[in-house]
């Protein structure tokens, strides 16, 4: 091999790396909306209230369970002794972490509530429930094949 040929191999290799990086940067810029959370400043100011509410919920010792089977979503709540608690109201906020704009909310009943997802993939299910005037919140990620 001549020195000139080796130089062209090096140039082609680094040119290929630069082209792949340029494609990846372009895709990253075009597909990311830039919004991570709505109203970040206000959420930051309310952080201590969120931490206090979480500590209060943990002190109750309640355990929530979110199940999604055969197209139906169900939420159950149990106390420290594993006895079922009656949920007065439960709302599931279902979001897609990787794609904004297709999030939706479902009111849950005591039975399994039918839920139709717009697309398969990763979903975040956050349930806000109330029992005896006490607020309870739990989330779970589910993957639809």
PDB file of C-alpha atoms in Angstrom:
ATOM      1  CA  UNK A   1       0.000   0.000   0.000  1.00  0.00           C
ATOM      2  CA  UNK A   2       1.188   3.445  -0.798  1.00  0.00           C
ATOM      3  CA  UNK A   3       1.092   6.364   1.602  1.00  0.00           C
ATOM      4  CA  UNK A   4      -1.437   8.130  -0.598  1.00  0.00           C
ATOM      5  CA  UNK A   5      -3.856   5.191  -0.413  1.00  0.00           C
ATOM      6  CA  UNK A   6      -3.603   5.048   3.398  1.00  0.00           C
ATOM      7  CA  UNK A   7      -4.309   8.782   3.551  1.00  0.00           C
ATOM      8  CA  UNK A   8      -7.522   8.273   1.477  1.00  0.00           C
ATOM      9  CA  UNK A   9      -8.642   5.461   3.799  1.00  0.00           C
ATOM     10  CA  UNK A  10      -8.195   7.717   6.813  1.00  0.00           C
ATOM     11  CA  UNK A  11     -10.020  10.578   5.083  1.00  0.00           C
ATOM     12  CA  UNK A  12     -12.891   8.280   4.037  1.00  0.00           C
ATOM     13  CA  UNK A  13     -13.203   6.849   7.561  1.00  0.00           C
ATOM     14  CA  UNK A  14     -13.386  10.260   9.256  1.00  0.00           C
ATOM     15  CA  UNK A  15     -15.650  11.586   6.495  1.00  0.00           C
ATOM     16  CA  UNK A  16     -18.053   8.705   7.138  1.00  0.00           C
ATOM     17  CA  UNK A  17     -18.026   9.409  10.903  1.00  0.00           C
ATOM     18  CA  UNK A  18     -18.726  13.114  10.270  1.00  0.00           C
ATOM     19  CA  UNK A  19     -21.612  12.279   7.901  1.00  0.00           C
ATOM     20  CA  UNK A  20     -23.231   9.906  10.425  1.00  0.00           C
ATOM     21  CA  UNK A  21     -22.883  12.506  13.192  1.00  0.00           C
ATOM     22  CA  UNK A  22     -24.431  15.174  10.959  1.00  0.00           C
ATOM     23  CA  UNK A  23     -27.434  12.918  10.253  1.00  0.00           C
ATOM     24  CA  UNK A  24     -27.892  12.123  13.964  1.00  0.00           C
ATOM     25  CA  UNK A  25     -27.692  15.804  14.998  1.00  0.00           C
ATOM     26  CA  UNK A  26     -30.191  16.774  12.297  1.00  0.00           C
ATOM     27  CA  UNK A  27     -32.657  14.079  13.400  1.00  0.00           C
ATOM     28  CA  UNK A  28     -32.291  15.060  17.058  1.00  0.00           C
ATOM     29  CA  UNK A  29     -32.967  18.725  16.334  1.00  0.00           C
ATOM     30  CA  UNK A  30     -35.961  18.079  14.060  1.00  0.00           C
ATOM     31  CA  UNK A  31     -37.756  15.553  16.295  1.00  0.00           C
ATOM     32  CA  UNK A  32     -37.344  17.112  19.767  1.00  0.00           C
ATOM     33  CA  UNK A  33     -40.015  19.652  20.645  1.00  0.00           C
ATOM     34  CA  UNK A  34     -37.888  21.183  23.399  1.00  0.00           C
ATOM     35  CA  UNK A  35     -40.687  21.008  25.962  1.00  0.00           C
ATOM     36  CA  UNK A  36     -39.910  18.728  28.859  1.00  0.00           C
ATOM     37  CA  UNK A  37     -42.638  19.935  31.211  1.00  0.00           C
ATOM     38  CA  UNK A  38     -45.316  22.592  31.162  1.00  0.00           C
ATOM     39  CA  UNK A  39     -44.808  25.532  33.589  1.00  0.00           C
ATOM     40  CA  UNK A  40     -41.406  24.442  34.949  1.00  0.00           C
ATOM     41  CA  UNK A  41     -40.904  27.542  37.110  1.00  0.00           C
ATOM     42  CA  UNK A  42     -44.206  27.107  38.950  1.00  0.00           C
ATOM     43  CA  UNK A  43     -43.548  23.403  39.455  1.00  0.00           C
ATOM     44  CA  UNK A  44     -40.143  24.207  40.884  1.00  0.00           C
ATOM     45  CA  UNK A  45     -41.646  26.625  43.384  1.00  0.00           C
ATOM     46  CA  UNK A  46     -44.179  23.988  44.488  1.00  0.00           C
ATOM     47  CA  UNK A  47     -41.553  21.263  44.939  1.00  0.00           C
ATOM     48  CA  UNK A  48     -41.625  21.327  48.759  1.00  0.00           C
ATOM     49  CA  UNK A  49     -45.408  20.880  48.737  1.00  0.00           C
ATOM     50  CA  UNK A  50     -45.020  17.864  46.451  1.00  0.00           C
ATOM     51  CA  UNK A  51     -42.420  16.316  48.773  1.00  0.00           C
ATOM     52  CA  UNK A  52     -44.661  16.893  51.818  1.00  0.00           C
ATOM     53  CA  UNK A  53     -47.637  15.286  50.070  1.00  0.00           C
ATOM     54  CA  UNK A  54     -45.505  12.278  49.127  1.00  0.00           C
ATOM     55  CA  UNK A  55     -44.307  11.858  52.719  1.00  0.00           C
ATOM     56  CA  UNK A  56     -47.904  12.090  53.959  1.00  0.00           C
ATOM     57  CA  UNK A  57     -48.969   9.407  51.470  1.00  0.00           C
ATOM     58  CA  UNK A  58     -46.120   7.093  52.523  1.00  0.00           C
ATOM     59  CA  UNK A  59     -47.047   7.535  56.204  1.00  0.00           C
ATOM     60  CA  UNK A  60     -50.536   6.172  55.470  1.00  0.00           C
ATOM     61  CA  UNK A  61     -49.040   2.873  54.354  1.00  0.00           C
ATOM     62  CA  UNK A  62     -51.625   2.422  51.613  1.00  0.00           C
ATOM     63  CA  UNK A  63     -50.760   0.303  48.594  1.00  0.00           C
ATOM     64  CA  UNK A  64     -52.272   0.960  45.196  1.00  0.00           C
ATOM     65  CA  UNK A  65     -52.257  -1.423  42.276  1.00  0.00           C
ATOM     66  CA  UNK A  66     -52.699  -0.542  38.609  1.00  0.00           C
ATOM     67  CA  UNK A  67     -53.515  -3.440  36.277  1.00  0.00           C
ATOM     68  CA  UNK A  68     -54.009  -3.411  32.521  1.00  0.00           C
ATOM     69  CA  UNK A  69     -55.242  -6.682  31.057  1.00  0.00           C
ATOM     70  CA  UNK A  70     -57.223  -7.509  27.920  1.00  0.00           C
ATOM     71  CA  UNK A  71     -57.991  -3.884  27.076  1.00  0.00           C
ATOM     72  CA  UNK A  72     -59.185  -2.878  30.562  1.00  0.00           C
ATOM     73  CA  UNK A  73     -57.564  -0.741  33.255  1.00  0.00           C
ATOM     74  CA  UNK A  74     -58.246  -1.376  36.940  1.00  0.00           C
ATOM     75  CA  UNK A  75     -57.058   0.353  40.110  1.00  0.00           C
ATOM     76  CA  UNK A  76     -57.307  -1.127  43.600  1.00  0.00           C
ATOM     77  CA  UNK A  77     -56.298   0.427  46.908  1.00  0.00           C
ATOM     78  CA  UNK A  78     -55.448  -1.381  50.160  1.00  0.00           C
ATOM     79  CA  UNK A  79     -54.591  -0.166  53.664  1.00  0.00           C
ATOM     80  CA  UNK A  80     -51.665  -1.157  55.918  1.00  0.00           C
ATOM     81  CA  UNK A  81     -53.402  -4.408  56.916  1.00  0.00           C
ATOM     82  CA  UNK A  82     -53.976  -5.254  53.218  1.00  0.00           C
ATOM     83  CA  UNK A  83     -57.728  -4.663  53.531  1.00  0.00           C
ATOM     84  CA  UNK A  84     -59.417  -3.166  50.448  1.00  0.00           C
ATOM     85  CA  UNK A  85     -60.363   0.507  50.614  1.00  0.00           C
ATOM     86  CA  UNK A  86     -63.336   1.972  48.793  1.00  0.00           C
ATOM     87  CA  UNK A  87     -62.146   4.451  46.203  1.00  0.00           C
ATOM     88  CA  UNK A  88     -64.574   7.375  45.972  1.00  0.00           C
ATOM     89  CA  UNK A  89     -63.121   8.750  42.764  1.00  0.00           C
ATOM     90  CA  UNK A  90     -60.233   7.672  40.556  1.00  0.00           C
ATOM     91  CA  UNK A  91     -58.915   9.307  37.424  1.00  0.00           C
ATOM     92  CA  UNK A  92     -56.203   7.855  35.202  1.00  0.00           C
ATOM     93  CA  UNK A  93     -54.094  10.304  33.223  1.00  0.00           C
ATOM     94  CA  UNK A  94     -52.451   8.342  30.433  1.00  0.00           C
ATOM     95  CA  UNK A  95     -49.483   9.912  28.703  1.00  0.00           C
ATOM     96  CA  UNK A  96     -46.981   8.844  26.096  1.00  0.00           C
ATOM     97  CA  UNK A  97     -43.510   9.911  27.283  1.00  0.00           C
ATOM     98  CA  UNK A  98     -42.050   9.826  23.786  1.00  0.00           C
ATOM     99  CA  UNK A  99     -44.815  11.536  21.814  1.00  0.00           C
ATOM    100  CA  UNK A 100     -46.775  14.597  22.949  1.00  0.00           C
ATOM    101  CA  UNK A 101     -50.294  15.320  21.803  1.00  0.00           C
ATOM    102  CA  UNK A 102     -51.986  11.950  22.254  1.00  0.00           C
ATOM    103  CA  UNK A 103     -52.412  11.983  26.046  1.00  0.00           C
ATOM    104  CA  UNK A 104     -55.856  11.338  27.486  1.00  0.00           C
ATOM    105  CA  UNK A 105     -57.748  10.944  30.763  1.00  0.00           C
ATOM    106  CA  UNK A 106     -60.116   8.170  31.875  1.00  0.00           C
ATOM    107  CA  UNK A 107     -62.486   8.067  34.856  1.00  0.00           C
ATOM    108  CA  UNK A 108     -62.013   4.716  36.590  1.00  0.00           C
ATOM    109  CA  UNK A 109     -64.840   2.758  38.177  1.00  0.00           C
ATOM    110  CA  UNK A 110     -64.597   0.015  40.794  1.00  0.00           C
ATOM    111  CA  UNK A 111     -64.569  -2.538  38.005  1.00  0.00           C
ATOM    112  CA  UNK A 112     -62.144  -2.801  35.116  1.00  0.00           C
ATOM    113  CA  UNK A 113     -62.601   0.181  32.797  1.00  0.00           C
ATOM    114  CA  UNK A 114     -62.167  -0.390  29.042  1.00  0.00           C
ATOM    115  CA  UNK A 115     -59.344   1.729  27.606  1.00  0.00           C
ATOM    116  CA  UNK A 116     -58.368   2.086  23.955  1.00  0.00           C
ATOM    117  CA  UNK A 117     -54.850   3.318  23.325  1.00  0.00           C
ATOM    118  CA  UNK A 118     -54.208   5.258  20.093  1.00  0.00           C
ATOM    119  CA  UNK A 119     -50.975   3.360  19.403  1.00  0.00           C
ATOM    120  CA  UNK A 120     -48.781   0.619  20.816  1.00  0.00           C
ATOM    121  CA  UNK A 121     -45.590   1.223  22.770  1.00  0.00           C
ATOM    122  CA  UNK A 122     -44.655   2.772  26.115  1.00  0.00           C
ATOM    123  CA  UNK A 123     -47.363   4.556  28.152  1.00  0.00           C
ATOM    124  CA  UNK A 124     -47.335   6.200  31.594  1.00  0.00           C
ATOM    125  CA  UNK A 125     -50.509   5.651  33.631  1.00  0.00           C
ATOM    126  CA  UNK A 126     -50.926   8.018  36.618  1.00  0.00           C
ATOM    127  CA  UNK A 127     -53.899   7.373  38.860  1.00  0.00           C
ATOM    128  CA  UNK A 128     -55.235  10.077  41.172  1.00  0.00           C
ATOM    129  CA  UNK A 129     -57.649   8.546  43.693  1.00  0.00           C
ATOM    130  CA  UNK A 130     -59.498   9.603  46.829  1.00  0.00           C
ATOM    131  CA  UNK A 131     -60.653   7.607  49.867  1.00  0.00           C
ATOM    132  CA  UNK A 132     -62.370   9.309  52.818  1.00  0.00           C
ATOM    133  CA  UNK A 133     -61.227  12.676  51.528  1.00  0.00           C
ATOM    134  CA  UNK A 134     -57.571  11.596  51.428  1.00  0.00           C
ATOM    135  CA  UNK A 135     -55.750  11.975  48.127  1.00  0.00           C
ATOM    136  CA  UNK A 136     -53.633   9.079  46.785  1.00  0.00           C
ATOM    137  CA  UNK A 137     -51.470   9.061  43.672  1.00  0.00           C
ATOM    138  CA  UNK A 138     -49.619   6.274  41.915  1.00  0.00           C
ATOM    139  CA  UNK A 139     -48.085   5.737  38.506  1.00  0.00           C
ATOM    140  CA  UNK A 140     -47.032   2.785  36.417  1.00  0.00           C
ATOM    141  CA  UNK A 141     -45.482   2.375  32.995  1.00  0.00           C
ATOM    142  CA  UNK A 142     -46.994  -0.174  30.680  1.00  0.00           C
ATOM    143  CA  UNK A 143     -45.836  -1.393  27.288  1.00  0.00           C
ATOM    144  CA  UNK A 144     -48.346  -2.395  24.652  1.00  0.00           C
ATOM    145  CA  UNK A 145     -46.971  -4.827  22.069  1.00  0.00           C
TER     146      UNK A 145
END
